[in-house]
Coordinates of C-alpha atoms and ligand atoms in Angstrom, one line a residue:
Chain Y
X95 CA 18.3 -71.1 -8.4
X96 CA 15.5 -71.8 -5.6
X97 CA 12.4 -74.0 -7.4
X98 CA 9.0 -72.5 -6.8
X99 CA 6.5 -74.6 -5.7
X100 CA 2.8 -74.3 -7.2
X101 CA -0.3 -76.9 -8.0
X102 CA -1.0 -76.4 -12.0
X103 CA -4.0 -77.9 -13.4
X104 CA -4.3 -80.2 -10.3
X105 CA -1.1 -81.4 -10.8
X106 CA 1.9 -80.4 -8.2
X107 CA 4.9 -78.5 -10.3
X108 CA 8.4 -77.4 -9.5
X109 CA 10.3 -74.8 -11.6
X110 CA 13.5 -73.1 -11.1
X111 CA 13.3 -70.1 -12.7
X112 CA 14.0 -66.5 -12.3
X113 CA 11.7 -65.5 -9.7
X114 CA 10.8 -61.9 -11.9
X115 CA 10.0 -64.8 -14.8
X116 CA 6.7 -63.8 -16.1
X117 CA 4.5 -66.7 -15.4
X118 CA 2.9 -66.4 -19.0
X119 CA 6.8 -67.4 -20.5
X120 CA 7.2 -69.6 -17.6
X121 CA 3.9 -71.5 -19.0
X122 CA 4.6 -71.3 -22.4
X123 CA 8.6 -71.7 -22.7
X124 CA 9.2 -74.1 -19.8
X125 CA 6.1 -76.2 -19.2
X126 CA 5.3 -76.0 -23.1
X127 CA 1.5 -75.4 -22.1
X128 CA 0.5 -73.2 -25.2
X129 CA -3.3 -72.5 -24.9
X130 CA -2.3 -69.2 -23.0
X131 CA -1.4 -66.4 -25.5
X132 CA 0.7 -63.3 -25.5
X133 CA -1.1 -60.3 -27.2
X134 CA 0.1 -57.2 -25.7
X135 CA 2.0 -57.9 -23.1
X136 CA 0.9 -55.1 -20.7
X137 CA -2.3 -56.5 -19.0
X138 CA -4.4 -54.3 -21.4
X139 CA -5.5 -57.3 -23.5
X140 CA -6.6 -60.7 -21.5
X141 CA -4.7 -63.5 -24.3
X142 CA -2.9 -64.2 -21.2
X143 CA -5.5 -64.8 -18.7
X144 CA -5.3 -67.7 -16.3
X145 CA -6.8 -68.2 -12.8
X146 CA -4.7 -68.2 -9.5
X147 CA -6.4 -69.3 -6.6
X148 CA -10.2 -69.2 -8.5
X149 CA -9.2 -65.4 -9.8
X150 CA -8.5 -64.1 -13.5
X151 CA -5.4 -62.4 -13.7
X152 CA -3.0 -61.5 -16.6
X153 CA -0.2 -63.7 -16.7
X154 CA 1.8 -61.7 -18.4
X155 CA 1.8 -59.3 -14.9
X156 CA 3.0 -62.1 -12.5
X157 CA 5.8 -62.6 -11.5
X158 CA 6.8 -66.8 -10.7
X159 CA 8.3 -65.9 -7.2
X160 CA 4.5 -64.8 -6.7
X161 CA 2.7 -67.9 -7.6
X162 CA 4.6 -70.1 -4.8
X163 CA 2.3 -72.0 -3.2
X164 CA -0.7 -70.9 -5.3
X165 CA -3.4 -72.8 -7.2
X166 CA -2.8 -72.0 -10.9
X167 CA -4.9 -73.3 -13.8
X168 CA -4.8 -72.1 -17.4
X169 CA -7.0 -73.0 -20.2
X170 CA -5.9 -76.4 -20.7
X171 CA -7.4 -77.0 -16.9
X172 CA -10.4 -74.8 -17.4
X173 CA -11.3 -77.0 -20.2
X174 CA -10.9 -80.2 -18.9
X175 CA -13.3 -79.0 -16.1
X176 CA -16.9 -81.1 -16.9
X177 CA -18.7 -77.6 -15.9
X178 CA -16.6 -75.7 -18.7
X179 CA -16.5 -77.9 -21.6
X180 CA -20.1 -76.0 -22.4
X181 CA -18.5 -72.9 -22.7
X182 CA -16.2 -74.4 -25.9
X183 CA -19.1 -76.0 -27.5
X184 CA -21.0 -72.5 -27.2
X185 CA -18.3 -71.1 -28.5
X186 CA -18.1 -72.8 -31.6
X187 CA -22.1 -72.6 -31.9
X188 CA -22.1 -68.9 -31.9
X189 CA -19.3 -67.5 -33.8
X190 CA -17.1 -66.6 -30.5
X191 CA -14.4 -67.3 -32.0
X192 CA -12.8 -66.7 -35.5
X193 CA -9.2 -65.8 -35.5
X194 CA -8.9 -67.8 -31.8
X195 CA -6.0 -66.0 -30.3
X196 CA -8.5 -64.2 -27.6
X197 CA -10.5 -67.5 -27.0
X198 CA -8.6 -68.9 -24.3
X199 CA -8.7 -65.7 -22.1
X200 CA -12.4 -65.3 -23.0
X201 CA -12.8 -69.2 -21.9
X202 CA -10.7 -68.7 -18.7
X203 CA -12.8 -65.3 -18.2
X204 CA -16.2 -67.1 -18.5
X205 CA -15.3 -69.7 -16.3
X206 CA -14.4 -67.5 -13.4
X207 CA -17.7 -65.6 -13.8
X208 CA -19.6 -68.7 -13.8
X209 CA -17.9 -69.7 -11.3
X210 CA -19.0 -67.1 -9.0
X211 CA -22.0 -66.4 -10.7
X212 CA -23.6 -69.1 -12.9
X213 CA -26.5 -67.1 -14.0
X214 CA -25.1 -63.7 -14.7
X215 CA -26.8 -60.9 -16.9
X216 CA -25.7 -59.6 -20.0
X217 CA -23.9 -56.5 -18.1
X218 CA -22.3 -58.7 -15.8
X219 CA -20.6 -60.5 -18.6
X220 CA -19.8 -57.6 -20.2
X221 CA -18.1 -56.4 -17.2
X222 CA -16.2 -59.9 -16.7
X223 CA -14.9 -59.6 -20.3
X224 CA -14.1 -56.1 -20.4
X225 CA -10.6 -56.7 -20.5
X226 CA -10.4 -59.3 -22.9
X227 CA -10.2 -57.8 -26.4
X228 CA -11.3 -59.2 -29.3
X229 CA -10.3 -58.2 -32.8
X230 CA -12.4 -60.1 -34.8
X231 CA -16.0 -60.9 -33.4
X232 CA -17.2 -57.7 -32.4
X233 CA -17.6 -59.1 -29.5
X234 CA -22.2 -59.8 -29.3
X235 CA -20.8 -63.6 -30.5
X236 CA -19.0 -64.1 -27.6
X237 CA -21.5 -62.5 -25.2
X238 CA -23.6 -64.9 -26.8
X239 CA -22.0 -67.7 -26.7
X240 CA -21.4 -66.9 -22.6
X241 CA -25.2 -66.5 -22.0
X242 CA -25.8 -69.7 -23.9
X243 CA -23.1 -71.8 -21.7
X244 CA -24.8 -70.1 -18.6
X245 CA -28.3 -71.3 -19.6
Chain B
X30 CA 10.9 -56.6 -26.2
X31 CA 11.4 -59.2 -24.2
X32 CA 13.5 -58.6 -20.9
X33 CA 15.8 -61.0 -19.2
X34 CA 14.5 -61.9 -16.3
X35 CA 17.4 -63.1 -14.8
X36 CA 18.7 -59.2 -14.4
X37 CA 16.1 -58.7 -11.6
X38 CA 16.2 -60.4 -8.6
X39 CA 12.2 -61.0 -6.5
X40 CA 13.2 -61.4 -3.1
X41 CA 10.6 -63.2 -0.5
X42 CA 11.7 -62.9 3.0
X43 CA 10.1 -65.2 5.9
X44 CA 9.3 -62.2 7.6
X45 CA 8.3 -58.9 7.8
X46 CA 10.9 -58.0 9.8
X47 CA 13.7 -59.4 7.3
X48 CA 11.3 -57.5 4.0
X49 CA 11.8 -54.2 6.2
X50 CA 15.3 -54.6 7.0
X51 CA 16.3 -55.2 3.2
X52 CA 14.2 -52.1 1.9
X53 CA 16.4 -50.0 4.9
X54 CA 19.9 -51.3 3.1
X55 CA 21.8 -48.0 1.8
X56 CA 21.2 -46.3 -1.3
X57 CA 17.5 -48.5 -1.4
X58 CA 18.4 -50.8 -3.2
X59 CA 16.2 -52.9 -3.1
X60 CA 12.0 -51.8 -3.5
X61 CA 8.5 -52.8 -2.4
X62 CA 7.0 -55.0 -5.2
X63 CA 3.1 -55.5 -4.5
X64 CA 0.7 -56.5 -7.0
X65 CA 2.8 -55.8 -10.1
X66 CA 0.5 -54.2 -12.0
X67 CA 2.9 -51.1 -12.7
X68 CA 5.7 -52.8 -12.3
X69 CA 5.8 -55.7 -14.5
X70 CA 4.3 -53.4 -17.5
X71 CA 7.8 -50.9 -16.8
X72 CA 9.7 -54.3 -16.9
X73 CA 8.4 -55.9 -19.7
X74 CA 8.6 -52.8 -22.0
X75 CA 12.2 -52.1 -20.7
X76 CA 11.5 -49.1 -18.2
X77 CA 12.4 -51.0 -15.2
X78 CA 15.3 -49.0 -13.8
X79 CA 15.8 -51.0 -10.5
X80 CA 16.8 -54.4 -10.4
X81 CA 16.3 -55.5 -6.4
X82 CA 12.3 -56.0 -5.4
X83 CA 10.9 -57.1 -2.6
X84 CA 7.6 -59.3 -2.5
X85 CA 5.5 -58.1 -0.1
X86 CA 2.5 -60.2 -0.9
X87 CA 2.9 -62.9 1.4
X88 CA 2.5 -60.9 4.8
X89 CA -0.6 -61.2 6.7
X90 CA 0.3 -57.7 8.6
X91 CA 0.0 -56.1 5.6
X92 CA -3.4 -57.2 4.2
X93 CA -7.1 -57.5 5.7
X94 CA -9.7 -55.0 5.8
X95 CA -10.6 -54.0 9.9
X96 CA -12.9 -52.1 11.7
X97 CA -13.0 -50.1 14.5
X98 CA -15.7 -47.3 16.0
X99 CA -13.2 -44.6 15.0
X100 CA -11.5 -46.0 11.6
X101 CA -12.1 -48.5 8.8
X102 CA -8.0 -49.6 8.3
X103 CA -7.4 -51.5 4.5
X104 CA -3.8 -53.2 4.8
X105 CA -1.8 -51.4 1.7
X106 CA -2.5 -55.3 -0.1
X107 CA -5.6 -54.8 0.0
X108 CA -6.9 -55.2 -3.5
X109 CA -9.3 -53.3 -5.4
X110 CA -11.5 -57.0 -6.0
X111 CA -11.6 -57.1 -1.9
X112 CA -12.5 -53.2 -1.5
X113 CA -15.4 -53.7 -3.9
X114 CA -16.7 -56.4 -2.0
X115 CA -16.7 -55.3 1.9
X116 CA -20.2 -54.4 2.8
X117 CA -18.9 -51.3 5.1
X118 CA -17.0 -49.6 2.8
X119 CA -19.7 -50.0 0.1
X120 CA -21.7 -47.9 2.7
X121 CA -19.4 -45.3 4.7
X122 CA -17.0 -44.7 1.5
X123 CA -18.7 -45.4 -1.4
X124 CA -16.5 -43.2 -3.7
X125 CA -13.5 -46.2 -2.8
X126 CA -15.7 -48.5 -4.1
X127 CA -16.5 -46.3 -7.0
X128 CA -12.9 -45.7 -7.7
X129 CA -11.8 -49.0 -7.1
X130 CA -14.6 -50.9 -10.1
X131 CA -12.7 -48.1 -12.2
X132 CA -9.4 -49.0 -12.2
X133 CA -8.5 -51.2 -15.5
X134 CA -10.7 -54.0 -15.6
X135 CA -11.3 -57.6 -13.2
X136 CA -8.1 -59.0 -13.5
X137 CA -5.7 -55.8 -13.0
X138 CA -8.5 -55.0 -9.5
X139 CA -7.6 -58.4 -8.7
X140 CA -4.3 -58.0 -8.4
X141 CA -3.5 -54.6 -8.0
X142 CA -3.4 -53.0 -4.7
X143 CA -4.3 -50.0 -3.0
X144 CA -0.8 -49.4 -1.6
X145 CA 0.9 -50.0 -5.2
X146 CA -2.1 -46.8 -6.5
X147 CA -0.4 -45.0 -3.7
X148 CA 3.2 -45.7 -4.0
X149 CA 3.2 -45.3 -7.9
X150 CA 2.7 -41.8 -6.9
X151 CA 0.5 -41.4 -10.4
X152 CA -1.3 -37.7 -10.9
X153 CA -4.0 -39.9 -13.0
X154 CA -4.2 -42.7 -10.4
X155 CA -8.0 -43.6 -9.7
X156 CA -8.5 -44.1 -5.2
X157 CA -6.5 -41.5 -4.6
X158 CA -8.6 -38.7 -5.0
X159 CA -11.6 -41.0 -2.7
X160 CA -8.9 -40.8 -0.2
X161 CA -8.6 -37.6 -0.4
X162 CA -12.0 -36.6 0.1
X163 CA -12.4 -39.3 3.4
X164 CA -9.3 -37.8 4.9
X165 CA -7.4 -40.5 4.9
X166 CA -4.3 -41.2 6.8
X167 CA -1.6 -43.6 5.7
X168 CA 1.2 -45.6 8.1
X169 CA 4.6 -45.4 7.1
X170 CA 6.9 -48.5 8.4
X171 CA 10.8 -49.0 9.0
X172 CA 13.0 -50.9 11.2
X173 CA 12.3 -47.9 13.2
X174 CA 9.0 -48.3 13.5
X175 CA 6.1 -46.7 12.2
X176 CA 3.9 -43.7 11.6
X177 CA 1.2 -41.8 10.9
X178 CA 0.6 -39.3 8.2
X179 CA -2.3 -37.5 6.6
X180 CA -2.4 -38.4 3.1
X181 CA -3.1 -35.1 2.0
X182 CA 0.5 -34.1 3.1
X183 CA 2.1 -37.6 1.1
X184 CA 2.1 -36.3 -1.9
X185 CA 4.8 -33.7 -2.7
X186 CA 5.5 -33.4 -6.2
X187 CA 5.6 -34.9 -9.7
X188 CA 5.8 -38.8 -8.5
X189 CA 7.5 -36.8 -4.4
X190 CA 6.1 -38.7 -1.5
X191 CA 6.6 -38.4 1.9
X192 CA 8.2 -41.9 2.1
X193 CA 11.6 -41.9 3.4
X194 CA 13.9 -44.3 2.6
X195 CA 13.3 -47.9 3.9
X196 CA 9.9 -47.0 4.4
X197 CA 6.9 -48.7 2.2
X198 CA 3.1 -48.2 3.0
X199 CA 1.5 -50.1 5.6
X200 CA -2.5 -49.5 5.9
X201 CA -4.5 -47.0 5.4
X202 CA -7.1 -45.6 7.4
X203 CA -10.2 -43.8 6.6
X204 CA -11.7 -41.7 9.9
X205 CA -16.0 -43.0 10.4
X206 CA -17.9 -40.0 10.5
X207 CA -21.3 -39.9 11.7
X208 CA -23.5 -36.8 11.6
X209 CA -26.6 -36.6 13.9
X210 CA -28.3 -34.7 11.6
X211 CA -28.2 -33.3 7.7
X212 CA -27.2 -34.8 4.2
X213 CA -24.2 -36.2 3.4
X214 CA -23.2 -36.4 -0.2
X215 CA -20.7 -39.0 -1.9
X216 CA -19.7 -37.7 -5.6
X217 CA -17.2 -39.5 -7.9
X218 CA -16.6 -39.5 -11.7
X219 CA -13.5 -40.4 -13.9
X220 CA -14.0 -39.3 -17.5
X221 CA -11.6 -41.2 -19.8
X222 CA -11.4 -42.7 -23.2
X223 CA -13.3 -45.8 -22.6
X224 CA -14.9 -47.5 -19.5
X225 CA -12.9 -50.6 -18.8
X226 CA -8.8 -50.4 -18.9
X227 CA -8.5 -46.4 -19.4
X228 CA -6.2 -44.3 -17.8
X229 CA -8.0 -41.0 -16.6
X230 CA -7.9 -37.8 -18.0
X231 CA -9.7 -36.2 -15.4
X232 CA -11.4 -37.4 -12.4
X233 CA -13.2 -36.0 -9.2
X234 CA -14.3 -36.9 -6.0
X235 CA -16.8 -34.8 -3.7
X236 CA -17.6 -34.7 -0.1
X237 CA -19.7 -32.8 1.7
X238 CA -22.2 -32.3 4.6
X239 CA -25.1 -30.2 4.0
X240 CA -27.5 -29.0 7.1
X241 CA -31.2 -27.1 6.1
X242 CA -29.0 -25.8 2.6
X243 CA -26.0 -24.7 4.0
X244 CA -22.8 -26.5 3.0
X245 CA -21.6 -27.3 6.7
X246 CA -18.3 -29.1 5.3
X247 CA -16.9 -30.0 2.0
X248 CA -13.9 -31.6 0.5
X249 CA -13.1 -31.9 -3.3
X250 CA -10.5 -34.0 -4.6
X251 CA -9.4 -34.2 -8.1
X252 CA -7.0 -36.6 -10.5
X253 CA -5.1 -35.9 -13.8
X254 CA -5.4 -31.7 -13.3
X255 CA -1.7 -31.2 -11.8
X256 CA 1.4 -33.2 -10.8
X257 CA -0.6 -35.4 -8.6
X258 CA -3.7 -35.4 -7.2
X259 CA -4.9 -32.8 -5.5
X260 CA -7.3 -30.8 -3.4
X261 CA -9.2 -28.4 -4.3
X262 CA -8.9 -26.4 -1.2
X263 CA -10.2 -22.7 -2.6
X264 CA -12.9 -24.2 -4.1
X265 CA -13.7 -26.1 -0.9
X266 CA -13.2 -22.7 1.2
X267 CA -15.4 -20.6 -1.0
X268 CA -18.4 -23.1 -0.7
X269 CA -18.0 -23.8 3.0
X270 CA -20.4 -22.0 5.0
X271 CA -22.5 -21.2 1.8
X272 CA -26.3 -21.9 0.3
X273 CA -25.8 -22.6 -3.3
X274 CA -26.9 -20.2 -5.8
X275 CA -26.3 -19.9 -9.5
X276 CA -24.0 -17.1 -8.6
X277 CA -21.9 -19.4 -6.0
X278 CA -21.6 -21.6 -8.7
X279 CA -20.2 -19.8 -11.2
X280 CA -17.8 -18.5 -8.6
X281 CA -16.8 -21.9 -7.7
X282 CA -16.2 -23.1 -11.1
X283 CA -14.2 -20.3 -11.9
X284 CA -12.2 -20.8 -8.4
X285 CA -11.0 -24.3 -9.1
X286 CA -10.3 -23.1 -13.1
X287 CA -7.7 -20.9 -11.3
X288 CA -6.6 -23.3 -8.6
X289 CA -5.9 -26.1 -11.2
X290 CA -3.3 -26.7 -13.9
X291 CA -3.7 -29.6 -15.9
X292 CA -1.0 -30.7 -18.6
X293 CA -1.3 -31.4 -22.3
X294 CA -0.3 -34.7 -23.3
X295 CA -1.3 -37.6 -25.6
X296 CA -4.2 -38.0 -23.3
X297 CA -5.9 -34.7 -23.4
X298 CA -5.1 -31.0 -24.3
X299 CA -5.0 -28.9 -21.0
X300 CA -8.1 -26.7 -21.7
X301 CA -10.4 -29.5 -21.9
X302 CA -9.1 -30.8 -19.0
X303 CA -10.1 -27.6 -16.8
X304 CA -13.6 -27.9 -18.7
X305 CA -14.1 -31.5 -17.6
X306 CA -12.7 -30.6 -14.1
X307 CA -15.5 -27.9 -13.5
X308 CA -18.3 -29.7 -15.1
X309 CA -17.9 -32.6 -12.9
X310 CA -17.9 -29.8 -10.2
X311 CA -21.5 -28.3 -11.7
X312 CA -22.2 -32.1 -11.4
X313 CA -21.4 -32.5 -7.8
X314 CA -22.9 -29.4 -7.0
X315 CA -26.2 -30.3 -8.4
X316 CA -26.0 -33.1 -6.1
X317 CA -25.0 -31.3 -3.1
X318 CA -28.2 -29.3 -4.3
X319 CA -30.7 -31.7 -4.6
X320 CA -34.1 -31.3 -2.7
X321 CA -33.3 -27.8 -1.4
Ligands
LIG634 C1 -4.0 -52.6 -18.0 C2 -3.8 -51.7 -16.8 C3 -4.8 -50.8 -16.5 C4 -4.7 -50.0 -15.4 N1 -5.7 -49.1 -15.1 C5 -5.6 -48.3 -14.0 C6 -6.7 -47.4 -13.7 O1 -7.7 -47.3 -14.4 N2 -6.6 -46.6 -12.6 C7 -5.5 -46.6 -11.9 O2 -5.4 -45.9 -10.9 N3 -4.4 -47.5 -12.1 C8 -4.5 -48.3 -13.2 N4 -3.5 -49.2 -13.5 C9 -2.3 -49.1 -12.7 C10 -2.1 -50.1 -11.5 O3 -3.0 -51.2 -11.7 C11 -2.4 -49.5 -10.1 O4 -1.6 -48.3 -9.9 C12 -2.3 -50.4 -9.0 O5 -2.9 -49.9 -7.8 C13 -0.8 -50.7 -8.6 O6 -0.8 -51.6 -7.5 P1 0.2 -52.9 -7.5 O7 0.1 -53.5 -6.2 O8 0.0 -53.7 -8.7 O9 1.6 -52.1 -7.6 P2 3.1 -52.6 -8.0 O10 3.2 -52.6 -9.4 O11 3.5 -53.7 -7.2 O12 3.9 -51.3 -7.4 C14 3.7 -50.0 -7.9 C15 4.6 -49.0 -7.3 O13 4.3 -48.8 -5.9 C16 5.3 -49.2 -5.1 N5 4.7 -49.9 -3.9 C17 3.8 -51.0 -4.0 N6 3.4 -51.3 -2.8 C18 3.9 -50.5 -1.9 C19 3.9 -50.3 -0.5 N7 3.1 -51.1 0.3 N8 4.6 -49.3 0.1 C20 5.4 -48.5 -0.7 N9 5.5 -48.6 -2.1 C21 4.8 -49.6 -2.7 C22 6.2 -50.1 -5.9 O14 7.6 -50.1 -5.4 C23 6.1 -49.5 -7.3 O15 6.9 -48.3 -7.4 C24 -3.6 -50.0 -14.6 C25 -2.5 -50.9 -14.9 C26 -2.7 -51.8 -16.0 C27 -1.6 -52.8 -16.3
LIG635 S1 -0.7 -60.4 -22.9 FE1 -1.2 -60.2 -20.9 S2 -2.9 -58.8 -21.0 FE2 -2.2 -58.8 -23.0
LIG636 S1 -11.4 -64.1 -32.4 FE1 -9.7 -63.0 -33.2 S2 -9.2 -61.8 -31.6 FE2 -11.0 -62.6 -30.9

């Protein structure tokens, strides 16, 4: 099977697998990096959101042959990021996160808003996060927690 | 469910040449795979009935937003993050943009593309009826070449398109129109079960051009009423010519009750589809209306 080629967290990896492989099992199975979940498996949720070249997308929807080439970074990236780390601490400060299994897609979320818009209204993180779901907060902690880190 | 991925073969040529001579192999075997979106939810809950895809994203030919006096082209991988952000379409086609922040939520308009909307061929999908209403023309390519079509001729039935075999979606164009004088009016809503991630169960765009009170030229587009989207054309030909009254109104409403026929499904029972369908008309109207 032909490698693909793609820069994870910084760091330059080669995989050979299926190229329909979704990247989310690619992640989890093969380069055992955990921190990104599976929820529903249809892109309705956000457990699975990572950040390919600077963008959130659902994992779970991309293919590997697709991320040749590409910039990847998950949560275990985001987090190592010095600008990001505020975002966890937050997190814990406000109640954003209780059963945990959406926090990683909410951190990777909030990073790529920040990262475009480090001051954003309460709307404009709403609309960032609208396709993360959360089951447990009800989601004003994690809005919260968001508007703290952007402070 | 988890499907084996290994049953599906993701093919990325080095060319656009070699992507359009594997989609013209007999029997099409193999597909145009673009931003995944719909296909990757079909292959992870097991609906994925061919095997052979072809990754389109990489070509250059086949992305970019350009402009010309005449036309604003999209490439079909154009995305609906990238159509939200040019300036000019935000201006001359605001319904697109309007559409586009409505399908799913950031990360599906990230990677979801305006070619994919169209070639899923989906009665509920969200640009298509904004294309409809800017008259939009889509270019079909082969290894024969390519052409031309008005998209309001591509759809021909339940999930029927014009495409022939080999063929995949190339750009899309949308004609400028500039009138000297008058009010144009851009109208779109999509009613459905919640804001971010919902699949329509109705939706309607508007155009129209409206000199001293009289409707010089209208088009009405509309999503989720019949097996794809569609125009309203005997709505559009009653109002044409017209200065609205209450009594045009009521005609028009009742017009596109008659010209529509929306399904019941899981979604949405078919009567309160035709209700939505002609209050978003009253609401279009009202803007079409305004300051008369
Ligand atoms: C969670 C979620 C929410 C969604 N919400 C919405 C919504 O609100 N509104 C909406 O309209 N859609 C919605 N969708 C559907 C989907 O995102 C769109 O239809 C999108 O435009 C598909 O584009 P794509 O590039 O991802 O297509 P793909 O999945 O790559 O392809 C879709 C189909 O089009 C064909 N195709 C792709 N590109 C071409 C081409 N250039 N030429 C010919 N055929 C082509 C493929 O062969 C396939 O049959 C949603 C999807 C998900 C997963
Ligand atoms: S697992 Fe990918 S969006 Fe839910
Ligand atoms: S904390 Fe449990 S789903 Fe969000």
């Amino acid at each position: 099977m032909k490698p693909t080629h793609f820069v994870l967290n910084g760091k330059k990896t080669e995989i050979a697998s299926p190229p329909m492989s979704r990247l989310l099992d690619v992640l989890r199975e093969e380069l055992h990096l955990t921190g990104t979940k599976e929820g529903c498996g249809e892109g309705e949720c956000g457990a699975c959101s990572v950040l390919i070249d600077g963008e959130v997308v659902n994992s779970c929807l991309v293919p590997l042959a697709q991320v040749e080439g590409a910039e990847v970074r998950t949560i275990e990236g985001v987090i190592e990021d010095p600008r990001f780390k505020v975002l966890q601490s937050e997190f814990v400060a406000h109640g954003g996160a209780q059963c945990g299994i959406c926090t990683p897609g909410m951190i990777v979320s909030s990073a790529s808003l920040l990262e475009k818009n480090p001051h954003p209204r309460r709307d404009e993180i709403e609309n960032a996060l609208a396709g993360n779901l959360c089951r447990c907060t009800g989601y004003s902690k994690i809005i919260d927690s968001v508007e703290a880190a952007s402070k | 469910m988890k499907t084996n991925a290994a049953e599906f073969d993701l093919r990325t040529p080095a060319t656009l040449g070699e992507a359009l001579a594997l989609l013209g192999e007999p029997q099409g075997k193999w597909r145009p795979f673009a931003g995944g979106t719909d296909l990757m939810v079909l292959l992870e809950s097991g609906n994925l009935m061919h095997k052979n895809f072809v990754n389109l994203r990489g070509f250059k030919e086949l992305r970019g937003i350009e402009v010309s006096p005449q036309f604003v082209v999209l490439g079909a991988l154009t995305t609906f993050s990238a159509i939200q952000e040019n300036e000019l379409i935000k201006k001359e086609f605001p319904c697109l943009v309007q559409a586009a922040a409505q399908v799913g939520a950031i990360a599906i308009q990230n990677r979801g593309t305006i070619g994919g909307n169209i070639g899923n061929a989906s009665p509920a999908a969200d640009s298509p009826p904004a294309l409809l209403i800017y008259d939009a023309e889509i270019e079909l390519m082969s290894t024969s070449g390519a052409r031309w079509v008005s998209y309001d001729s591509f759809h021909t039935g339940y999930k029927k398109t014009l495409l022939g075999a080999g063929e995949l979606i190339s750009k899309i164009r949308l004609p400028r129109t500039t009138r000297a004088s008058g009010r144009t009016v851009h109208y779109f809503r999509k009613v459905g079960a919640r804001k971010a991630q919902a699949i329509s169960k109705v939706s309607v765009a508007g155009w129209a051009h409206v000199e001293k009170g009289v409707i010089k030229e209208v088009r009405l587009a509309l999503g989720s009423v019949a097996p794809t989207v569609v125009r309203g054309k005997n709505t559009e030909n009653l109002l044409k010519g017209k200065v609205l009254s209450p009594a045009l109104y009521e005609e028009a409403r009742s017009i596109l009750g008659g010209e529509i026929s929306p399904i019941s499904d899981i979604r949405s029972t078919d009567v309160y589809r035709k209700r939505i369908a002609q209050n978003l008309l009253s609401e279009f109207l009202e803007h079409v209306g305004l300051d008369q």
